PDB file of C-alpha atoms and ligand atoms in Angstrom:
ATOM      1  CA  UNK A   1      -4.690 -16.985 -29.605  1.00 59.00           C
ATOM      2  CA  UNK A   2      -2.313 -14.814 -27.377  1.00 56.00           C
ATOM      3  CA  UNK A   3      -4.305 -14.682 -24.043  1.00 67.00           C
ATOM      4  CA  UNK A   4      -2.663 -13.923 -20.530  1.00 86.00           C
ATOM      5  CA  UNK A   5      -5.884 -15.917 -18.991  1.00 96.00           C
ATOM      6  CA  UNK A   6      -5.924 -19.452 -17.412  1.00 98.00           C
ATOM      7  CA  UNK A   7      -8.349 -22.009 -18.036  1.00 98.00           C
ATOM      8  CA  UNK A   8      -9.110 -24.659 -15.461  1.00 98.00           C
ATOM      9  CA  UNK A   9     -11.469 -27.523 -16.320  1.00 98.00           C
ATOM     10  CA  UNK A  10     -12.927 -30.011 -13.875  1.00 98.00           C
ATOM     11  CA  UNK A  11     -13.781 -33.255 -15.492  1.00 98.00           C
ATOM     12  CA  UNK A  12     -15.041 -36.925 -13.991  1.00 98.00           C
ATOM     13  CA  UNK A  13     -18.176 -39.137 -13.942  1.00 98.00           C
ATOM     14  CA  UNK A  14     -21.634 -38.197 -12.253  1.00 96.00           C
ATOM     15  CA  UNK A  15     -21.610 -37.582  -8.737  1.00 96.00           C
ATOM     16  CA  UNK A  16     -17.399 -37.034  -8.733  1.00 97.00           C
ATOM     17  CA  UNK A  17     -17.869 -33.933  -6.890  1.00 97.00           C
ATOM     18  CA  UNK A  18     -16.925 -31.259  -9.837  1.00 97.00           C
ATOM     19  CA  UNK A  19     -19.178 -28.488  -9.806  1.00 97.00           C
ATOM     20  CA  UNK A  20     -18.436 -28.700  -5.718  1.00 97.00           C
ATOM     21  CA  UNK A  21     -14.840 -28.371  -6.184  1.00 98.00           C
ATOM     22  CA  UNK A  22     -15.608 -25.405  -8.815  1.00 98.00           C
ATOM     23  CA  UNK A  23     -17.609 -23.502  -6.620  1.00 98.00           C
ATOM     24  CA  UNK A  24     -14.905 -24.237  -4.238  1.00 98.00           C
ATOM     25  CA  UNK A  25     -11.762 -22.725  -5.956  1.00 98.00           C
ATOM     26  CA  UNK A  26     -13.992 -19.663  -7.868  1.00 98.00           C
ATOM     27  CA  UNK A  27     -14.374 -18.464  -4.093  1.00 98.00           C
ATOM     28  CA  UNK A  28     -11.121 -19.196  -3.417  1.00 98.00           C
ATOM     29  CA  UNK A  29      -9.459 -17.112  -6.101  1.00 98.00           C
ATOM     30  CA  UNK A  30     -12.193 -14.027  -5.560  1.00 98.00           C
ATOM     31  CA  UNK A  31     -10.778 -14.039  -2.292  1.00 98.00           C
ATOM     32  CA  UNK A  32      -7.625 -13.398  -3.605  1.00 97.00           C
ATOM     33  CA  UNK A  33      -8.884 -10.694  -5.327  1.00 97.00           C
ATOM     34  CA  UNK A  34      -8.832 -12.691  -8.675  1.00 97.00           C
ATOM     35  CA  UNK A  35     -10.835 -11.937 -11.799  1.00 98.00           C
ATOM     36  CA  UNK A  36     -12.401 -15.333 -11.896  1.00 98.00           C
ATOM     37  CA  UNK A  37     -15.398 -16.885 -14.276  1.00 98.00           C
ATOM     38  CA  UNK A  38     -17.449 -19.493 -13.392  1.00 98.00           C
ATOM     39  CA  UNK A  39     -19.149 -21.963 -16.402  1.00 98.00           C
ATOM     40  CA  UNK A  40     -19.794 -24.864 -17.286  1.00 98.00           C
ATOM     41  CA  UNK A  41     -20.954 -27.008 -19.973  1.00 98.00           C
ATOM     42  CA  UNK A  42     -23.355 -27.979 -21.604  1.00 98.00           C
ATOM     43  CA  UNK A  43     -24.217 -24.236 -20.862  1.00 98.00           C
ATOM     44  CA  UNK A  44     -22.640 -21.220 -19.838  1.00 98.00           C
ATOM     45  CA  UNK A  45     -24.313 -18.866 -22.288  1.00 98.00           C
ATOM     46  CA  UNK A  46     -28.113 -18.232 -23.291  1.00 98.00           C
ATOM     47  CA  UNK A  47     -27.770 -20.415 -26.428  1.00 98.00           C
ATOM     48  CA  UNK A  48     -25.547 -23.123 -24.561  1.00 98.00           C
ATOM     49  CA  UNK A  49     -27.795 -23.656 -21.988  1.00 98.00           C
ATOM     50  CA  UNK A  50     -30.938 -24.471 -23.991  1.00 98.00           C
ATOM     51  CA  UNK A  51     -29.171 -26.822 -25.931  1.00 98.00           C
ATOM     52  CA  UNK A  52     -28.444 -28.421 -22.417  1.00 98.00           C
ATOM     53  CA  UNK A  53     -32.086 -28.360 -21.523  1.00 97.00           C
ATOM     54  CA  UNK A  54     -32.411 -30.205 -24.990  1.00 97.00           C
ATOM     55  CA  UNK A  55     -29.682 -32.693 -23.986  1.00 97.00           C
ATOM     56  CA  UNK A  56     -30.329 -33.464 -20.610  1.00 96.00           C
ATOM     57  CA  UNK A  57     -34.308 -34.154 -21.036  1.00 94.00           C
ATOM     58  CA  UNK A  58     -35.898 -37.334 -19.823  1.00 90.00           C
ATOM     59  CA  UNK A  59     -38.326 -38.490 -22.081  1.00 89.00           C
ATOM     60  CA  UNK A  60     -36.435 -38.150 -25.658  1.00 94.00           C
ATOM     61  CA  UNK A  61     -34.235 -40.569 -27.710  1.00 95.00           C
ATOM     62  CA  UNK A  62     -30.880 -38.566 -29.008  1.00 97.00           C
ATOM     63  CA  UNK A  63     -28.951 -40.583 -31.438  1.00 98.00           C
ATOM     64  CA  UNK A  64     -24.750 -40.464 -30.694  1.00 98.00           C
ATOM     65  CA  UNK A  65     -24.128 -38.342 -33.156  1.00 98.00           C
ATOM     66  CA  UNK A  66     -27.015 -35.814 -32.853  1.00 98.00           C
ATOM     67  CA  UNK A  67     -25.747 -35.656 -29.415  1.00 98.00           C
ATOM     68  CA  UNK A  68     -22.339 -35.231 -30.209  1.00 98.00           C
ATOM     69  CA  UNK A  69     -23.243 -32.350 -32.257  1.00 98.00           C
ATOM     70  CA  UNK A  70     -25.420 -30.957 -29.929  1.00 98.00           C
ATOM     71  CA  UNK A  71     -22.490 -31.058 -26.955  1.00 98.00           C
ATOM     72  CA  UNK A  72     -20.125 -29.480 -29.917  1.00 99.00           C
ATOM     73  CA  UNK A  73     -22.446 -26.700 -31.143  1.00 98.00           C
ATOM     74  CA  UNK A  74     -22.986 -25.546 -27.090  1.00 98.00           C
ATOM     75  CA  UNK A  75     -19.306 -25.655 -26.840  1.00 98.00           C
ATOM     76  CA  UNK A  76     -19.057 -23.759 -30.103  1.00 98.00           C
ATOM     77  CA  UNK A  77     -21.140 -21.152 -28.647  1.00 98.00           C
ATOM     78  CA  UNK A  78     -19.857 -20.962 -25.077  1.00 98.00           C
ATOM     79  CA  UNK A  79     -16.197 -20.480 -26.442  1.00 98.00           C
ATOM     80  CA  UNK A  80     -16.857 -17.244 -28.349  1.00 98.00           C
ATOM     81  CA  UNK A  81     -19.120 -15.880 -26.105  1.00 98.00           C
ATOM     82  CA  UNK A  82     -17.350 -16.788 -23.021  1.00 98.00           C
ATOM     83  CA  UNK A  83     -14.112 -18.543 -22.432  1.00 98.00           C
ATOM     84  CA  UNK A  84     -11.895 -16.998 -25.194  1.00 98.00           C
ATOM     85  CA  UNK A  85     -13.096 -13.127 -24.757  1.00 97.00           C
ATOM     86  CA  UNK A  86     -12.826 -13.965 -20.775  1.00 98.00           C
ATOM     87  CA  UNK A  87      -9.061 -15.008 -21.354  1.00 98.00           C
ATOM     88  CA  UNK A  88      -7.793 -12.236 -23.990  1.00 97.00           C
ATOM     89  CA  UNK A  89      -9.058  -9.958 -20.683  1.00 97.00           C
ATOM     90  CA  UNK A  90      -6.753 -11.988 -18.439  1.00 97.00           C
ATOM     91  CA  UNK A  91      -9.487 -13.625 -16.740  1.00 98.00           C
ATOM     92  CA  UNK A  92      -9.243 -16.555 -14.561  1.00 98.00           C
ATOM     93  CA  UNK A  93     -11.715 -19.141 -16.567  1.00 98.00           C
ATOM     94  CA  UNK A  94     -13.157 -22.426 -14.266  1.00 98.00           C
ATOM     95  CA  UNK A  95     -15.212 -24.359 -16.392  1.00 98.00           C
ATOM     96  CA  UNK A  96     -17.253 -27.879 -14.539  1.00 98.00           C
ATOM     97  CA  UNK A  97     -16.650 -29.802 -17.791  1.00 98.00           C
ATOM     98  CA  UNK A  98     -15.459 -29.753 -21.312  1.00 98.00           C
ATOM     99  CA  UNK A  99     -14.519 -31.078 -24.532  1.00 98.00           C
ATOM    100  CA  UNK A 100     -12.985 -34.182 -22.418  1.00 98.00           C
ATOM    101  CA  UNK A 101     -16.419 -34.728 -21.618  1.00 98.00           C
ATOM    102  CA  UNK A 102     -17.356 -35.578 -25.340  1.00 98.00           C
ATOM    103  CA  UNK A 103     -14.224 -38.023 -25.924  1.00 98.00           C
ATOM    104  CA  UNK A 104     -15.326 -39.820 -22.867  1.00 98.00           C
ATOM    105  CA  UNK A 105     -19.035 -39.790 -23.261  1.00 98.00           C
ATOM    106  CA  UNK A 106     -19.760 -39.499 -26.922  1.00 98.00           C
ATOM    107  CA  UNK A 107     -16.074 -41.120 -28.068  1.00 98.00           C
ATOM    108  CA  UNK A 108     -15.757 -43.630 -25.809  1.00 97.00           C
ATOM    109  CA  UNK A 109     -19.279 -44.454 -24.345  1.00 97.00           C
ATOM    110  CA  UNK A 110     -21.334 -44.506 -27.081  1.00 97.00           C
ATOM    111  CA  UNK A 111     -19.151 -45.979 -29.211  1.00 97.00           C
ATOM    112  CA  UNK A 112     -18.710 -42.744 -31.705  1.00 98.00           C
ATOM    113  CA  UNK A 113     -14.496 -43.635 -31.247  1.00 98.00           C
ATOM    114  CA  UNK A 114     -12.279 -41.000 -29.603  1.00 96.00           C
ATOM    115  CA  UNK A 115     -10.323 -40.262 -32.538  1.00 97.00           C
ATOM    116  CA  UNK A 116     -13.349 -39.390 -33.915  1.00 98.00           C
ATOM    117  CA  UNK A 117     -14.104 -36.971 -31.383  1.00 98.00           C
ATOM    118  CA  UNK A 118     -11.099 -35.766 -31.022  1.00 98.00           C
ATOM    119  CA  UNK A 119     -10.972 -34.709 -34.610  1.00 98.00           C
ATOM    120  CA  UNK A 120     -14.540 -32.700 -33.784  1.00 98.00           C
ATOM    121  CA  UNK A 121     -12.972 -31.443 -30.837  1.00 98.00           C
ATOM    122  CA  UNK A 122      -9.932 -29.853 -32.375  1.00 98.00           C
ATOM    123  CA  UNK A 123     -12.277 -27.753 -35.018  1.00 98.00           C
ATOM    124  CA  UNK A 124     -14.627 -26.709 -32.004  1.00 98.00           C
ATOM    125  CA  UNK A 125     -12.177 -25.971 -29.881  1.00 98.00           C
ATOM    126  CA  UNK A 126      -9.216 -24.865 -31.925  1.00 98.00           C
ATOM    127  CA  UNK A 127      -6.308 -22.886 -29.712  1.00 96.00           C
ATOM    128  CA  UNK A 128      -8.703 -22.621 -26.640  1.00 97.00           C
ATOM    129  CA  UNK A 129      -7.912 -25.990 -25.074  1.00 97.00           C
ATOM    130  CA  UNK A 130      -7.280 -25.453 -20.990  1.00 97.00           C
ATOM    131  CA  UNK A 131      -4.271 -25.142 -19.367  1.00 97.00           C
ATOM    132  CA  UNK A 132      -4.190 -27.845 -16.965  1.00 97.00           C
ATOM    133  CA  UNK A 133      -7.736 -30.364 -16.449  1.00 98.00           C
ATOM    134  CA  UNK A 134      -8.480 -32.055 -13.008  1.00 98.00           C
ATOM    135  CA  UNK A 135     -10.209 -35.463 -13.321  1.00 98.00           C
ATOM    136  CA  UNK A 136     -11.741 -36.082  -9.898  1.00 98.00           C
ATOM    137  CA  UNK A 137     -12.538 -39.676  -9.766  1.00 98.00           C
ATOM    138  CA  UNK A 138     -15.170 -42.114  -7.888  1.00 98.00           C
ATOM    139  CA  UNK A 139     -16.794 -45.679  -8.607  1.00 98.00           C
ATOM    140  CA  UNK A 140     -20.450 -45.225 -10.331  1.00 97.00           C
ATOM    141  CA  UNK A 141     -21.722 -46.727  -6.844  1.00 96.00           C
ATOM    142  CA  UNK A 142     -20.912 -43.520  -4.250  1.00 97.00           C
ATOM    143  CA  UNK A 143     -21.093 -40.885  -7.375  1.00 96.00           C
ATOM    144  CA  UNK A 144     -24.534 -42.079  -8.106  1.00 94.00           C
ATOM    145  CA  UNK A 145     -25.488 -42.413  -4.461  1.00 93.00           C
ATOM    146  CA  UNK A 146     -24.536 -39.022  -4.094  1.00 93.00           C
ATOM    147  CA  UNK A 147     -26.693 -37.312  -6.593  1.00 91.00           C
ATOM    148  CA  UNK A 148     -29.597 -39.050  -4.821  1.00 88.00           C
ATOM    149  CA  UNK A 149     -29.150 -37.912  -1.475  1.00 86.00           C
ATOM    150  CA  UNK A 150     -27.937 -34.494  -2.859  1.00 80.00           C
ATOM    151  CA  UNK A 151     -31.018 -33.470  -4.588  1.00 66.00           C
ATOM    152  CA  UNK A 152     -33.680 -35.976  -4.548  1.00 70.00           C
ATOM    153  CA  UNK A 153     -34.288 -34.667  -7.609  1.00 70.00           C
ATOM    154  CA  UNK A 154     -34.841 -37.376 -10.843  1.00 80.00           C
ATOM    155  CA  UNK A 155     -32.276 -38.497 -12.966  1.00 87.00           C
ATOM    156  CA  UNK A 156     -31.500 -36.461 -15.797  1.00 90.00           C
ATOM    157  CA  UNK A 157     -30.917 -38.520 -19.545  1.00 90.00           C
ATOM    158  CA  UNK A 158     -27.364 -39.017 -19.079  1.00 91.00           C
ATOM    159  CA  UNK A 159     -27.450 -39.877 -14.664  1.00 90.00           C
ATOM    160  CA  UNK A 160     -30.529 -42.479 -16.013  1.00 89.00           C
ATOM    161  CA  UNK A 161     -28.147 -44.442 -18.136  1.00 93.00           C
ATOM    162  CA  UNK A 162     -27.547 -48.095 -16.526  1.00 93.00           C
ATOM    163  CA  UNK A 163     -24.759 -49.042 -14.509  1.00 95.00           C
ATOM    164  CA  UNK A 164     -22.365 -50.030 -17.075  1.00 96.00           C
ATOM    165  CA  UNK A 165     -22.416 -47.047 -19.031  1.00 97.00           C
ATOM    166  CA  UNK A 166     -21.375 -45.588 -15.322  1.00 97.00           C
ATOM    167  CA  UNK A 167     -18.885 -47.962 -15.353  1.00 97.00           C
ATOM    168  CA  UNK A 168     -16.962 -46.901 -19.036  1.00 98.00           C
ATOM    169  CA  UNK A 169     -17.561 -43.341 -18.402  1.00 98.00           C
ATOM    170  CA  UNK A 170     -15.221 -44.308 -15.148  1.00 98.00           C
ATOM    171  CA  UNK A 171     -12.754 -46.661 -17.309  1.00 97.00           C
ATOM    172  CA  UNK A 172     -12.967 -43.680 -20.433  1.00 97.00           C
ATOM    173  CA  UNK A 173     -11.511 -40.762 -17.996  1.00 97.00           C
ATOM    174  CA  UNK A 174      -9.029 -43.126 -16.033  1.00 96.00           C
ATOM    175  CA  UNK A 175      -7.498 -43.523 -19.706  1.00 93.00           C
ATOM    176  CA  UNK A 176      -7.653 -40.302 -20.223  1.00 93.00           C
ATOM    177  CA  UNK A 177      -5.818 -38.795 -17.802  1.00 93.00           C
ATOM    178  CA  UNK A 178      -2.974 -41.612 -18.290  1.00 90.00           C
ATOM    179  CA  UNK A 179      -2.409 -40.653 -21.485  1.00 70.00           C
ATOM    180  CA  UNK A 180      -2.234 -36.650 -21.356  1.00 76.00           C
ATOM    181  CA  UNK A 181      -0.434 -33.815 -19.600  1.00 81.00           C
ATOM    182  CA  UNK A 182      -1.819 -31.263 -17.522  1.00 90.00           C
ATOM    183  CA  UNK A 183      -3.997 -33.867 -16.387  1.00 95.00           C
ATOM    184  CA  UNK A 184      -4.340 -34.570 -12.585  1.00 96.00           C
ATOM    185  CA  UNK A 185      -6.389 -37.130 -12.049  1.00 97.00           C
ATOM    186  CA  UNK A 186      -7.407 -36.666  -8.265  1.00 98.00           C
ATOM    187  CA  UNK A 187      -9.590 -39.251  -6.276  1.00 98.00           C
ATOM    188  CA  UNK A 188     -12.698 -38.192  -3.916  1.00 98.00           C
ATOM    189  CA  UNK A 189     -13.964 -41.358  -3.184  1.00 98.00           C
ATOM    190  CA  UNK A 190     -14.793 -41.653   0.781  1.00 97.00           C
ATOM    191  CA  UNK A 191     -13.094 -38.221   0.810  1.00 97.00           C
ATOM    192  CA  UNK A 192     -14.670 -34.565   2.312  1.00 97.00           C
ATOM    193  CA  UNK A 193     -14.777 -31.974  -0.450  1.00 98.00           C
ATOM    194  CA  UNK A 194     -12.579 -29.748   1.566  1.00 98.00           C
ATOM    195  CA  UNK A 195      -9.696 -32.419   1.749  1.00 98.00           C
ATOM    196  CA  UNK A 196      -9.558 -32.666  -2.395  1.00 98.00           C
ATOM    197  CA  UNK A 197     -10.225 -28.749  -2.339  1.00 98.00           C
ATOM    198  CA  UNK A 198      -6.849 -28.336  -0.070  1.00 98.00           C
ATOM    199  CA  UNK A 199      -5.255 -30.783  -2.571  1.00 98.00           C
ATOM    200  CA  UNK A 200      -6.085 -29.124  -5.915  1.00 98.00           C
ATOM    201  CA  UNK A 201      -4.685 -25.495  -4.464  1.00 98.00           C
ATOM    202  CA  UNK A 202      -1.561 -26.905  -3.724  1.00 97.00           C
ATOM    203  CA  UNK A 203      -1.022 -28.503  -7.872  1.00 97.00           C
ATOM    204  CA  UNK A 204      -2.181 -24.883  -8.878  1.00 97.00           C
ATOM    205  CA  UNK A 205      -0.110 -22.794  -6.271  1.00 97.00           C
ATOM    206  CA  UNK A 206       2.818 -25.136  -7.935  1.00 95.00           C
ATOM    207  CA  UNK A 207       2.303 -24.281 -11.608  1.00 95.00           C
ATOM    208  CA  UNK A 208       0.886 -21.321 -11.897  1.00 95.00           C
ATOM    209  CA  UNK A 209       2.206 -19.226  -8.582  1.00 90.00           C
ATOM    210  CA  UNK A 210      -1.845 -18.426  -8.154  1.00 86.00           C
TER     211      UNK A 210
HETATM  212  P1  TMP B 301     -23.263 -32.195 -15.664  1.00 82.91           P
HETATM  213  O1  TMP B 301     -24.496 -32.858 -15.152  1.00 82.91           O
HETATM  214  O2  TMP B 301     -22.019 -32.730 -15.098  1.00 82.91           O
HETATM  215  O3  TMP B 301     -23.369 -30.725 -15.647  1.00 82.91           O
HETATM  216  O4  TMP B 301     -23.142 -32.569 -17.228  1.00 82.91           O
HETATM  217  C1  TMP B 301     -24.212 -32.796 -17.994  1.00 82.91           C
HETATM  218  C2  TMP B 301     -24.185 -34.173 -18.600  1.00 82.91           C
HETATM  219  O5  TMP B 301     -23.711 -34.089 -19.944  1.00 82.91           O
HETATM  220  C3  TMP B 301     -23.315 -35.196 -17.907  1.00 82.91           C
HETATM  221  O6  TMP B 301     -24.043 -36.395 -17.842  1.00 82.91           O
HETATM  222  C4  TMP B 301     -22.158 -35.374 -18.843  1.00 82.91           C
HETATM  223  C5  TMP B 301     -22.726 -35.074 -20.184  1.00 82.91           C
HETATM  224  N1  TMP B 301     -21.786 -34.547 -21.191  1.00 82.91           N
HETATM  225  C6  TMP B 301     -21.525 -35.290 -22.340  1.00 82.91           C
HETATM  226  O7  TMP B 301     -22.046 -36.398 -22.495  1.00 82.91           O
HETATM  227  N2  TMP B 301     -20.692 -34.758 -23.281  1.00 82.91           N
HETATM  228  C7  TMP B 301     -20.132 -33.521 -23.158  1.00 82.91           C
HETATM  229  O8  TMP B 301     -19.386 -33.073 -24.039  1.00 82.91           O
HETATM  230  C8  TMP B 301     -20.413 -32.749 -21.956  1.00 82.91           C
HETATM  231  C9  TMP B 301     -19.813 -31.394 -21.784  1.00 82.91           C
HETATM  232  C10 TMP B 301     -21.248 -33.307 -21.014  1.00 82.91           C
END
């Protein structure tokens, strides 16, 4: 795909502060008069987001691969509706998760195997991989805390999960970003969003100029 675009994906476990420090840089860039998209996943189109309303629900039992497939066919969607015709405009593309997500979650979590995933992955996603991924990291025990006081809302199917499953979604994107490039893997434990915030802008002002 020749696309003048950039795509920026935030990755990490629950509560890691993502979608905060997407909202955070999508003003940032409109302020500086940036064409700039906001998504995430599961979601970002019609399609993508009732398949996350599928995903996310309380009270059903999804088997790994089902849900595999079900993260891949929302991604499927949300590409060619979204991200790719965003980036052939030039469009700045922030997306709060992606197909990391599944290589963690699916690959490494449940147990489907990475390579596995990875081999889904690369016929989902095909030339629209992002340019550069930050992996904000905390422990299960503050990430989880956080959702609770944030919305004293219930857990969705995936925050319900026990402790352990916290635990190797942690261990899954700590391997991940040792192993890849154009992977920052940025801690927020203990930390005000505005601190990472000030920290990301400075990786991006030094490889892409923004
Ligand atoms: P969110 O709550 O961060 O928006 O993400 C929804 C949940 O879906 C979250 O628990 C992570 C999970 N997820 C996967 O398991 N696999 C995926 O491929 C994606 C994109 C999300």
């Amino acid at each position: 795909m020749k696309k003048n675009g950039l795509f920026i994906v935030f990755e990490g476990p629950e509560g890691s502060g993502k979608s905060t420090q997407a909202k955070l840089l999508y003003k940032y860039l409109r302020n500086k008069n940036y064409d700039v998209v906001l998504t995430r996943e599961p979601g970002g189109t019609k399609v993508a987001e009732m398949i996350r309303e599928i995903l996310l629900h309380k009270d059903i039992k999804i088997f790994p691969l089902t849900e595999l497939l079900l993260y891949e066919s929302a991604r499927a969607q949300h590409i060619q509706e979204i991200i790719k015709p965003s980036l052939l405009k030039g469009k700045i593309v922030i997306s709060d998760r992606f197909s990391d997500a599944s290589l963690v979650y699916q690959g490494y979590a449940r147990g489907l195997g990475m390579k596995f995933v990875k081999k889904i992955n690369d016929i989902v996603v095909k030339d629209t991989y992002p340019d550069i991924t930050f992996i904000l990291d905390v422990t299960p025990e503050e990430g989880l805390a956080r959702i609770k006081n944030r919305t004293k809302k219930k857990f969705d199917r995936l925050e319900n999960e026990n402790i352990e499953f916290h635990k190797k979604i942690r261990r899954g994107y700590l391997k991940l970003a040792k192993n890849k490039e154009n992977f920052y893997l940025i801690s927020t434990e203990g930390r005000i969003p505005q601190k990472v915030h000030k920290e990301i802008i400075k990786v991006l002002v030094k490889k892409f100029s923004l």
